[in-house]
mmCIF file of C-alpha atoms and ligand atoms in Angstrom:
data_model
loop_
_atom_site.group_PDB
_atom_site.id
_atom_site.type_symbol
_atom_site.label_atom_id
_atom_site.label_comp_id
_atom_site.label_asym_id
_atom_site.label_seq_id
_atom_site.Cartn_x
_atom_site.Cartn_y
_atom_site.Cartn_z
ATOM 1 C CA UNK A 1 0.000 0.000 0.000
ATOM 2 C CA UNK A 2 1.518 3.227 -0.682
ATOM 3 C CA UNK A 3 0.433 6.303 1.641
ATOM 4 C CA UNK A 4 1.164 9.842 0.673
ATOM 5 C CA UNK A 5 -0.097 11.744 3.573
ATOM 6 C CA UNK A 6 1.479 15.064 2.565
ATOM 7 C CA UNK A 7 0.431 17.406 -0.648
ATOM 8 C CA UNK A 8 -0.743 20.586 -2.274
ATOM 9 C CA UNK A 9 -3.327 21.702 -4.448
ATOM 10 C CA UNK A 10 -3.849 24.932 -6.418
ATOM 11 C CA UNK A 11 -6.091 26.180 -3.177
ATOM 12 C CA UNK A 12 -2.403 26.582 -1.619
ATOM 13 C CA UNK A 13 0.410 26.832 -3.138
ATOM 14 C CA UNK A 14 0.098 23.778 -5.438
ATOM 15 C CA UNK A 15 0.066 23.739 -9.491
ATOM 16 C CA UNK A 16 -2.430 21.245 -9.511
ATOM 17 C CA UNK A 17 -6.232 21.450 -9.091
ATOM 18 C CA UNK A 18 -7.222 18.961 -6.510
ATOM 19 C CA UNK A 19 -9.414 16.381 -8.951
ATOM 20 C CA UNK A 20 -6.137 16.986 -11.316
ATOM 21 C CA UNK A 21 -3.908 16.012 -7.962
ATOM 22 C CA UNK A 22 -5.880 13.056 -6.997
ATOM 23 C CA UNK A 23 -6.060 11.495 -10.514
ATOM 24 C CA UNK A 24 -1.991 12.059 -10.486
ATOM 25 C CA UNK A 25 -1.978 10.199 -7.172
ATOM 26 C CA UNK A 26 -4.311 7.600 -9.078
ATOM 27 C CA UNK A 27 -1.338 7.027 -12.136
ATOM 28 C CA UNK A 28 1.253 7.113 -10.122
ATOM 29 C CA UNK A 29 -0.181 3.825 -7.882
ATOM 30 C CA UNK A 30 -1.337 5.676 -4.305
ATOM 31 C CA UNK A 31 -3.669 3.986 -2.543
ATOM 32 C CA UNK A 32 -4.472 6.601 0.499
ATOM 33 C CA UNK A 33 -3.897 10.265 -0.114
ATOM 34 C CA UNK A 34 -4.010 14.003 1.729
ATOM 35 C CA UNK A 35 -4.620 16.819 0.886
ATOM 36 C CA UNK A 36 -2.616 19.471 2.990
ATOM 37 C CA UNK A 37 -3.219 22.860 1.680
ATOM 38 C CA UNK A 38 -1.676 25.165 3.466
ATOM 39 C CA UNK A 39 -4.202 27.409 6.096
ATOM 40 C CA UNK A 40 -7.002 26.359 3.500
ATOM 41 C CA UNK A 41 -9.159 23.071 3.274
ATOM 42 C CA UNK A 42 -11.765 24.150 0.741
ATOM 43 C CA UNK A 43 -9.847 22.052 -1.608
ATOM 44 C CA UNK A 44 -11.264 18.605 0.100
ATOM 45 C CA UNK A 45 -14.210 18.771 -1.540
ATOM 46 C CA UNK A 46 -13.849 18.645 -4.932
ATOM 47 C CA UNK A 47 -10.325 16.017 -3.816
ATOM 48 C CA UNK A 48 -13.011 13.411 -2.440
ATOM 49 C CA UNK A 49 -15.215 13.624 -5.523
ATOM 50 C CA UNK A 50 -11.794 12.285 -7.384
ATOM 51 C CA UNK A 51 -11.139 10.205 -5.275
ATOM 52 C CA UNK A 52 -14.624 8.589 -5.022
ATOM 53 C CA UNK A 53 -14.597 8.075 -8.766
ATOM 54 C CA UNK A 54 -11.262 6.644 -8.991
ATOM 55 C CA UNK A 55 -11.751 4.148 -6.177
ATOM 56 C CA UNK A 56 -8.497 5.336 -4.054
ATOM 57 C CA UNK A 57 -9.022 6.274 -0.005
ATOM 58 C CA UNK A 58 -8.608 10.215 0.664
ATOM 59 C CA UNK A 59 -7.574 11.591 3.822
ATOM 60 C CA UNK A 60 -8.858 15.203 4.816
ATOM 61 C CA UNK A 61 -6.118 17.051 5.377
ATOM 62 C CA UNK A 62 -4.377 20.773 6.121
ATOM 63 C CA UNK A 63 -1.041 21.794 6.677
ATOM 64 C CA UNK A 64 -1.027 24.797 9.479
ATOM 65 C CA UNK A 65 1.459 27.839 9.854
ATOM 66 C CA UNK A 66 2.409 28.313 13.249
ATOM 67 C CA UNK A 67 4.971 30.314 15.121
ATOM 68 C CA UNK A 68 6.575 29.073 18.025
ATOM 69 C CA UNK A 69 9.161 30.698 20.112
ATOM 70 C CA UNK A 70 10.171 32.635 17.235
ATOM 71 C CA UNK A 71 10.378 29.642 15.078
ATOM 72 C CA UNK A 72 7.927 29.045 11.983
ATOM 73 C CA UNK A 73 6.690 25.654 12.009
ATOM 74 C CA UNK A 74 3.964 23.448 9.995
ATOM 75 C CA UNK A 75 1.507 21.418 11.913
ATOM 76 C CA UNK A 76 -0.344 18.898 9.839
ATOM 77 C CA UNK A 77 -4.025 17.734 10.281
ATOM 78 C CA UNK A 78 -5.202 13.979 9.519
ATOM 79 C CA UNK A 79 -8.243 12.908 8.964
ATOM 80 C CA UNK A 80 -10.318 16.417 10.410
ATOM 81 C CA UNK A 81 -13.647 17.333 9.901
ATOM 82 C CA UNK A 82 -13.747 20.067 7.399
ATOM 83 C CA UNK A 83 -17.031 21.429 8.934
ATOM 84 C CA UNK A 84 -15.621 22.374 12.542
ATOM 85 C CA UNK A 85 -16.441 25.704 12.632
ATOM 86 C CA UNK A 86 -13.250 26.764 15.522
ATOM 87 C CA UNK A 87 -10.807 25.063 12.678
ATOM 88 C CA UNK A 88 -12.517 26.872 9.443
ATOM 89 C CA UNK A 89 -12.591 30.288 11.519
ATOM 90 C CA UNK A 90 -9.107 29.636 12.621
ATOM 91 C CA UNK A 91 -7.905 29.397 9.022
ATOM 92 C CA UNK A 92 -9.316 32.084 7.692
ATOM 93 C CA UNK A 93 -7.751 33.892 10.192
ATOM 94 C CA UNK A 94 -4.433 33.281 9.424
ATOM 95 C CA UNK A 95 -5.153 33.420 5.770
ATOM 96 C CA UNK A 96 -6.559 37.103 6.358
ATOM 97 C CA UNK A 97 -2.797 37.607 7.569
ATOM 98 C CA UNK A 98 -0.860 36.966 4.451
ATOM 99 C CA UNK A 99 -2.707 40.166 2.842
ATOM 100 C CA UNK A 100 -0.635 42.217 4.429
ATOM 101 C CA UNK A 101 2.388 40.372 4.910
ATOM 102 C CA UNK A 102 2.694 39.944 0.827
ATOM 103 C CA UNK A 103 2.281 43.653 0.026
ATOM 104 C CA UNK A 104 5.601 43.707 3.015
ATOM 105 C CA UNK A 105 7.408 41.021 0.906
ATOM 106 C CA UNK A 106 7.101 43.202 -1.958
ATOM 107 C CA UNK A 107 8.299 46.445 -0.328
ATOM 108 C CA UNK A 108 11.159 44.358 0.662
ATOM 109 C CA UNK A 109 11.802 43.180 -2.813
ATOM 110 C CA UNK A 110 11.340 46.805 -4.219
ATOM 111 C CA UNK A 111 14.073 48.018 -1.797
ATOM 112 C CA UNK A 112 16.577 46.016 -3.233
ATOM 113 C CA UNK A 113 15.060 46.925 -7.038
ATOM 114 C CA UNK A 114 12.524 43.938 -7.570
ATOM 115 C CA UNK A 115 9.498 45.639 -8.845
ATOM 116 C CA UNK A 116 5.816 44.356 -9.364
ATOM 117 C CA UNK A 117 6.235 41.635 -7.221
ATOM 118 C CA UNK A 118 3.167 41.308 -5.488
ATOM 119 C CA UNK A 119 1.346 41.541 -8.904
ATOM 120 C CA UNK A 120 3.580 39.279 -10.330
ATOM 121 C CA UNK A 121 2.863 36.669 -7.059
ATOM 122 C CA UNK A 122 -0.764 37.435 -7.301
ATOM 123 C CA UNK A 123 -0.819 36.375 -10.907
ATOM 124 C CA UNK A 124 0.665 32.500 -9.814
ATOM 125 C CA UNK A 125 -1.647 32.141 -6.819
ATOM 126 C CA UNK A 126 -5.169 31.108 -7.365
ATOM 127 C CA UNK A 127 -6.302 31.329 -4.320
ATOM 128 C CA UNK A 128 -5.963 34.910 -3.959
ATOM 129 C CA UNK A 129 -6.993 34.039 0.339
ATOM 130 C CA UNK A 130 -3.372 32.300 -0.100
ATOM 131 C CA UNK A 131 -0.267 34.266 -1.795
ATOM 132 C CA UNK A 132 2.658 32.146 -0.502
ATOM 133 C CA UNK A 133 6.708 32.566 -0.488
ATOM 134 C CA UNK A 134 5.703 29.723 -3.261
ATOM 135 C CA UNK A 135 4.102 32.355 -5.570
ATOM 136 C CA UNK A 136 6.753 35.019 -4.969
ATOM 137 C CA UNK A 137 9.411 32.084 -5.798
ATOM 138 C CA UNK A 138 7.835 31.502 -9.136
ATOM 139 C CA UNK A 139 7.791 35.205 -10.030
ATOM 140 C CA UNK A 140 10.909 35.472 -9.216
ATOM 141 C CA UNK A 141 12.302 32.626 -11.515
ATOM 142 C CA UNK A 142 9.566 34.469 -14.107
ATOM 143 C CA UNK A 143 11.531 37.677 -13.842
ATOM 144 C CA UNK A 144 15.039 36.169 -14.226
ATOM 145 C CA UNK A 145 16.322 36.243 -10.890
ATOM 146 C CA UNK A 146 17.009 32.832 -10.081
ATOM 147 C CA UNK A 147 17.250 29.636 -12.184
ATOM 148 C CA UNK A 148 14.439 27.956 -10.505
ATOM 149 C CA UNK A 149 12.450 28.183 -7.155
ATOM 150 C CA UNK A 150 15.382 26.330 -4.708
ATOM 151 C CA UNK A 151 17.867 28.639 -6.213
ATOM 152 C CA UNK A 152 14.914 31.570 -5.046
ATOM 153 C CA UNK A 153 15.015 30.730 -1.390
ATOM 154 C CA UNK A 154 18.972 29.898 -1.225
ATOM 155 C CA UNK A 155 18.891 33.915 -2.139
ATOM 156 C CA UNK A 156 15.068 35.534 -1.391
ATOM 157 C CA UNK A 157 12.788 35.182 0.500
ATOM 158 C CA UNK A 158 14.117 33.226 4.169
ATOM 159 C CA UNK A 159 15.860 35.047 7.141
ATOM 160 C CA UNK A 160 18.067 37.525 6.661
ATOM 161 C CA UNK A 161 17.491 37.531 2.987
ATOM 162 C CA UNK A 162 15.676 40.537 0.496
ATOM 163 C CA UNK A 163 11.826 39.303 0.262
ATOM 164 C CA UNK A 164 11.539 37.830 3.985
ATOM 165 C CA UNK A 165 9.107 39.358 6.689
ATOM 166 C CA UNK A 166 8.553 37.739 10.490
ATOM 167 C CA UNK A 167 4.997 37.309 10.387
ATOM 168 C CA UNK A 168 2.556 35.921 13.441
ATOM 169 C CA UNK A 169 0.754 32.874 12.515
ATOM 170 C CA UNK A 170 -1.098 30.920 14.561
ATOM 171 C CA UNK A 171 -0.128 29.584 18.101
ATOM 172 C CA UNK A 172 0.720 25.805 18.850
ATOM 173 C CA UNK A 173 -1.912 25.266 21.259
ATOM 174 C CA UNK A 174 -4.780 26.662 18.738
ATOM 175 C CA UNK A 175 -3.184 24.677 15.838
ATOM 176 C CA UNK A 176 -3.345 21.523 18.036
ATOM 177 C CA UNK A 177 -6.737 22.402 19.401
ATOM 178 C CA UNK A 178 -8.262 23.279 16.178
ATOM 179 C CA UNK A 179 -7.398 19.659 14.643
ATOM 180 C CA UNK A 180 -7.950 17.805 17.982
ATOM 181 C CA UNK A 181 -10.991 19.506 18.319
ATOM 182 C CA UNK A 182 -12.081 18.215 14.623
ATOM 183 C CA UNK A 183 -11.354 14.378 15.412
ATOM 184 C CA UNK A 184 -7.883 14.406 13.396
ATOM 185 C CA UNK A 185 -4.760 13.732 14.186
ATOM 186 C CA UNK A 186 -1.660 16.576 14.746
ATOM 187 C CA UNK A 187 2.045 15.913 13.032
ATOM 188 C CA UNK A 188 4.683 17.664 13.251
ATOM 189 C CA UNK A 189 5.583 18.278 9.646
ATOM 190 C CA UNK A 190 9.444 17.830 8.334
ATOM 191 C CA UNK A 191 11.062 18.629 11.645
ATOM 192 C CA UNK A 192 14.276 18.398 9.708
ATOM 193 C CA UNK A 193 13.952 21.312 8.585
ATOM 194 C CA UNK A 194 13.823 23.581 11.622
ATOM 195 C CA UNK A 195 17.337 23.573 12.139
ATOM 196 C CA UNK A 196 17.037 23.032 16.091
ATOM 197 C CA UNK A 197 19.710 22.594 18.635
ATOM 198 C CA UNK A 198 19.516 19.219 20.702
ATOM 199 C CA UNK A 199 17.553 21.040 23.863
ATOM 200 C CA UNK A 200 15.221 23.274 21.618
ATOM 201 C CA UNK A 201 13.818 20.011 19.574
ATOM 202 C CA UNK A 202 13.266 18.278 22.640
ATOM 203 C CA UNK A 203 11.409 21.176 24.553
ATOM 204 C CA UNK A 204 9.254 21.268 21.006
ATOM 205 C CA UNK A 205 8.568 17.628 21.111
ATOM 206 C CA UNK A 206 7.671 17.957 24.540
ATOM 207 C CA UNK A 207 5.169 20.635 24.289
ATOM 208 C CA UNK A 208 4.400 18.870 21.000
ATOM 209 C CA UNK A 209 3.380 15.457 23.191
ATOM 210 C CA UNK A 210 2.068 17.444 25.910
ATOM 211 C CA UNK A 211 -0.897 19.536 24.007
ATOM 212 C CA UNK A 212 -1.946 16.626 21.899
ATOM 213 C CA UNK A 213 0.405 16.321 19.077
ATOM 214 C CA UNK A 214 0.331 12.472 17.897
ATOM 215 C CA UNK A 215 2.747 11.862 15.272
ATOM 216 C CA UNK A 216 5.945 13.040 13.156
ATOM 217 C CA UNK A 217 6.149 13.228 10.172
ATOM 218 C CA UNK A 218 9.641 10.727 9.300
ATOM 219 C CA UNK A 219 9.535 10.267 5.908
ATOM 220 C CA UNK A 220 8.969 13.356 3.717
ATOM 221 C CA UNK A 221 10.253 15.279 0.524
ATOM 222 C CA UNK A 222 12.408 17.415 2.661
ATOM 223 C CA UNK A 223 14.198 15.187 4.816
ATOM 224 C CA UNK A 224 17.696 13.251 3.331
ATOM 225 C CA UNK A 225 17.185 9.046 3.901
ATOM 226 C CA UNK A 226 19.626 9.711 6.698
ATOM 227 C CA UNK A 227 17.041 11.643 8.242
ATOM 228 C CA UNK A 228 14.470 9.272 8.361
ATOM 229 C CA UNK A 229 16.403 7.280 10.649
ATOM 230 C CA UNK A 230 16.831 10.101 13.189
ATOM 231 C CA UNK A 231 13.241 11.394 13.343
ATOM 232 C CA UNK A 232 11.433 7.841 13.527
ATOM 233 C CA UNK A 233 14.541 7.657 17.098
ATOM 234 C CA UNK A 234 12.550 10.552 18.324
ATOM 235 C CA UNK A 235 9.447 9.721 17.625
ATOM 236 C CA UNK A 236 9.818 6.390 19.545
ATOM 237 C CA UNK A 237 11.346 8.467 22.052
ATOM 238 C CA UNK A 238 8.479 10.544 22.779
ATOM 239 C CA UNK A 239 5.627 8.174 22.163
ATOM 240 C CA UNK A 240 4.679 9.785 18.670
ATOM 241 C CA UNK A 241 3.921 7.838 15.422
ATOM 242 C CA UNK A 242 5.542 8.365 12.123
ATOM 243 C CA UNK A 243 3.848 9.567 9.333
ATOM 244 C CA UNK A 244 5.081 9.792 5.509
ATOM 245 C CA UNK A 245 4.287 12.291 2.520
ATOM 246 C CA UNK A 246 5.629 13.408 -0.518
ATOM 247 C CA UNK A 247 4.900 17.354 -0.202
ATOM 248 C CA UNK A 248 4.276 17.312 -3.345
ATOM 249 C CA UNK A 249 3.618 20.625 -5.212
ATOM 250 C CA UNK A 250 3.889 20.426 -8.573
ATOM 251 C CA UNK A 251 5.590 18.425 -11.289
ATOM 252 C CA UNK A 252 9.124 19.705 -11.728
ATOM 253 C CA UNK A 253 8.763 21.101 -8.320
ATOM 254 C CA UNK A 254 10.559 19.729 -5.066
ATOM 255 C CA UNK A 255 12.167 16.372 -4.460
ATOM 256 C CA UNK A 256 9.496 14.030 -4.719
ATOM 257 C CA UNK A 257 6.748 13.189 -6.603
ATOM 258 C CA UNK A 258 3.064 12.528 -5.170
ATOM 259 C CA UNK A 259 3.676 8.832 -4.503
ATOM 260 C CA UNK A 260 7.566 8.779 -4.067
ATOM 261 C CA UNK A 261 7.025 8.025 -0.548
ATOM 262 C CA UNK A 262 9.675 5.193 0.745
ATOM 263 C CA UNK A 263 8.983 2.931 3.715
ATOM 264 C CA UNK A 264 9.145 3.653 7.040
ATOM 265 C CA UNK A 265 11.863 2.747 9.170
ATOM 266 C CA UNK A 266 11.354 -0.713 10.868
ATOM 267 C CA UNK A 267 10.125 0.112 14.649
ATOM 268 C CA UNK A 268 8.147 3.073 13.755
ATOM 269 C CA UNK A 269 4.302 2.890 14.759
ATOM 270 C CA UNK A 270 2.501 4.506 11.351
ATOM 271 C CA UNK A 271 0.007 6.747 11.789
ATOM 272 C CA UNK A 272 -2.637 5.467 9.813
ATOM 273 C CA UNK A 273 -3.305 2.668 12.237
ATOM 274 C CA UNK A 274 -5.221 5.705 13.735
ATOM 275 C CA UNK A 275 -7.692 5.880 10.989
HETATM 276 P P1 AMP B 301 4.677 30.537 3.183
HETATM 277 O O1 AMP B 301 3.606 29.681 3.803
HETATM 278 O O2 AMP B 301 4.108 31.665 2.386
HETATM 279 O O3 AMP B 301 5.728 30.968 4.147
HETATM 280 O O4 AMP B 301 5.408 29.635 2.093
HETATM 281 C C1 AMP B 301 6.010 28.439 2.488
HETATM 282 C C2 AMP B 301 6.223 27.553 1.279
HETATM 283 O O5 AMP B 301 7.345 28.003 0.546
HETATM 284 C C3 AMP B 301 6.568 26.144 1.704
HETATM 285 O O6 AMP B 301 5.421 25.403 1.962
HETATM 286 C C4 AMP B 301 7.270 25.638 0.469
HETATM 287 O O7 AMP B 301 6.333 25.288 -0.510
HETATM 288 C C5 AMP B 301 8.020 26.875 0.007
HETATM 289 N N1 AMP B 301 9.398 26.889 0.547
HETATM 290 C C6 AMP B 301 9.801 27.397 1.720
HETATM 291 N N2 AMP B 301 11.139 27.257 1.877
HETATM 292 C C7 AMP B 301 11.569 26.634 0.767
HETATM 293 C C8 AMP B 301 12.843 26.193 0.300
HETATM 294 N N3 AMP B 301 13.963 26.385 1.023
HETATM 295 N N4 AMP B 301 12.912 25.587 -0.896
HETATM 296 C C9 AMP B 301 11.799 25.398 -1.643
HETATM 297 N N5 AMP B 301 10.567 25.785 -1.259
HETATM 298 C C10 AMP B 301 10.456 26.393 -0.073
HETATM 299 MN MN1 MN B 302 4.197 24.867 0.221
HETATM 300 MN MN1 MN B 303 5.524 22.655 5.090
HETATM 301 MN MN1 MN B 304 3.598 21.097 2.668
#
């Protein structure tokens, strides 16, 4: 069975339309999918339809911005109910947030001579609720300033670098609430890419355990094979099951396909045992 509990749509930052994701899912042999827009889950809908016609499982899904102790991280939600009102108000929340941290991106760009970058942004994202670094990134590559969109964020875009703006998203304790609240199930998305020292990750993982978290995510599109290894020690360390997911975006986009989702490593307790 493969499981690809991690991927995007056009709702988010995605370049495919959710029935268009799903039947990509379909060719390339998933069996259980999620969709995990980011701050946005009115994708689902139209995901299940495709899913219900081509006869594979899908998972309801959303992949939540939060900021913790100064650090940005991604809190996934498994298997929630789309129609809990604290989780949909929550969203939309954060999404109304990203208005005005876009038009500070551009200003940012513009100071170092980037112009019509929020325009250009706005043109890539289709949800105009959700204009992502992921939209900026592609406008940027449009506009001749980097090869592709890794090359973007190795120069725009992240700390310290032209394009990137601190912004507020949502506390840990709501995020976890929010999906708890709905019946799903929290994970701690790519933790290897939070650049933590030792006692930082644990205090996270604690907190993490400690509000309801359930699971990290082990095997994903942004973690090396090495990694895997590490993050299914500290999941078993902390009681947390391991989940696995592409983050797929778009074809030619990131490391993995939707699908390209290797095993777990042996003594890890999967996550989908809980639904
Ligand atoms: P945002 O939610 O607007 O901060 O955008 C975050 C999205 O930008 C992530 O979900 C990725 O799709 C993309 N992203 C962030 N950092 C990188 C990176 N280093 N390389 C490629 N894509 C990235
Ligand atoms: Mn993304
Ligand atoms: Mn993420
Ligand atoms: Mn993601």
């Amino acid at each position: 069975m493969i499981f690809d509990l991690h991927s995007h749509s056009t709702c988010s930052d995605g370049l495919l339309g959710p029935a268009e994701l799903v039947e990509r899912a379909v060719q390339r042999g998933v069996d259980v999918l999620a969709l995990t827009d980011h701050d946005e889950i009115k994708g689902v809908a139209a995901a299940r339809e495709a899913a219900e016609h081509w006869g594979i499982r899908l998972v309801n899904g959303v992949e939540i911005s939060v900021l913790w102790d100064d650090v940005t991280l991604h809190i996934v939600g498994l298997n929630i109910d789309t129609g809990y009102l604290p989780l949909a108000d929550g969203l939309a929340a954060i999404r109304s947030g990203r208005e005005m941290r876009a038009q500070r991106m551009a200003e940012s760009l513009a100071a170092v001579g980037i112009h019509g970058a929020l325009e250009g942004a706005r043109r890539y994202a289709k949800n105009p609720e959700l204009v992502s670094r992921s939209h900026f990134a592609r406008y940027l590559v449009e506009a001749g300033h980097a090869r592709d969109t890794n090359a973007v964020f190795r120069h725009f875009l992240t700390p310290g670098k032209p394009g990137y703006v601190p912004h507020q998203w949502a506390a840990l304790a709501d995020a976890l609430q929010w999906i708890r609240g709905s019946g799903g199930v929290a994970v701690l998305a790519h933790p290897g890419r939070y650049d933590l020292r030792e006692a930082k990750c644990e205090r996270l993982l604690g907190e993490f355990v400690d509000r309801g978290g359930a699971a990290v995510e082990v095997v994903t599109g942004s973690h090396a094979p090495a990694e895997f290894v590490t993050w299914a020690r500290h999941a078993r360390n902390f009681g947390l099951l391991a989940s696995a997911g592409s983050d797929f975006h778009g074809p030619g986009e990131g490391y993995r396909d939707i699908g390209n989702v290797p095993a777990l490593p042996s003594g890890c307790d999967p996550v989908w045992a809980r639904f």
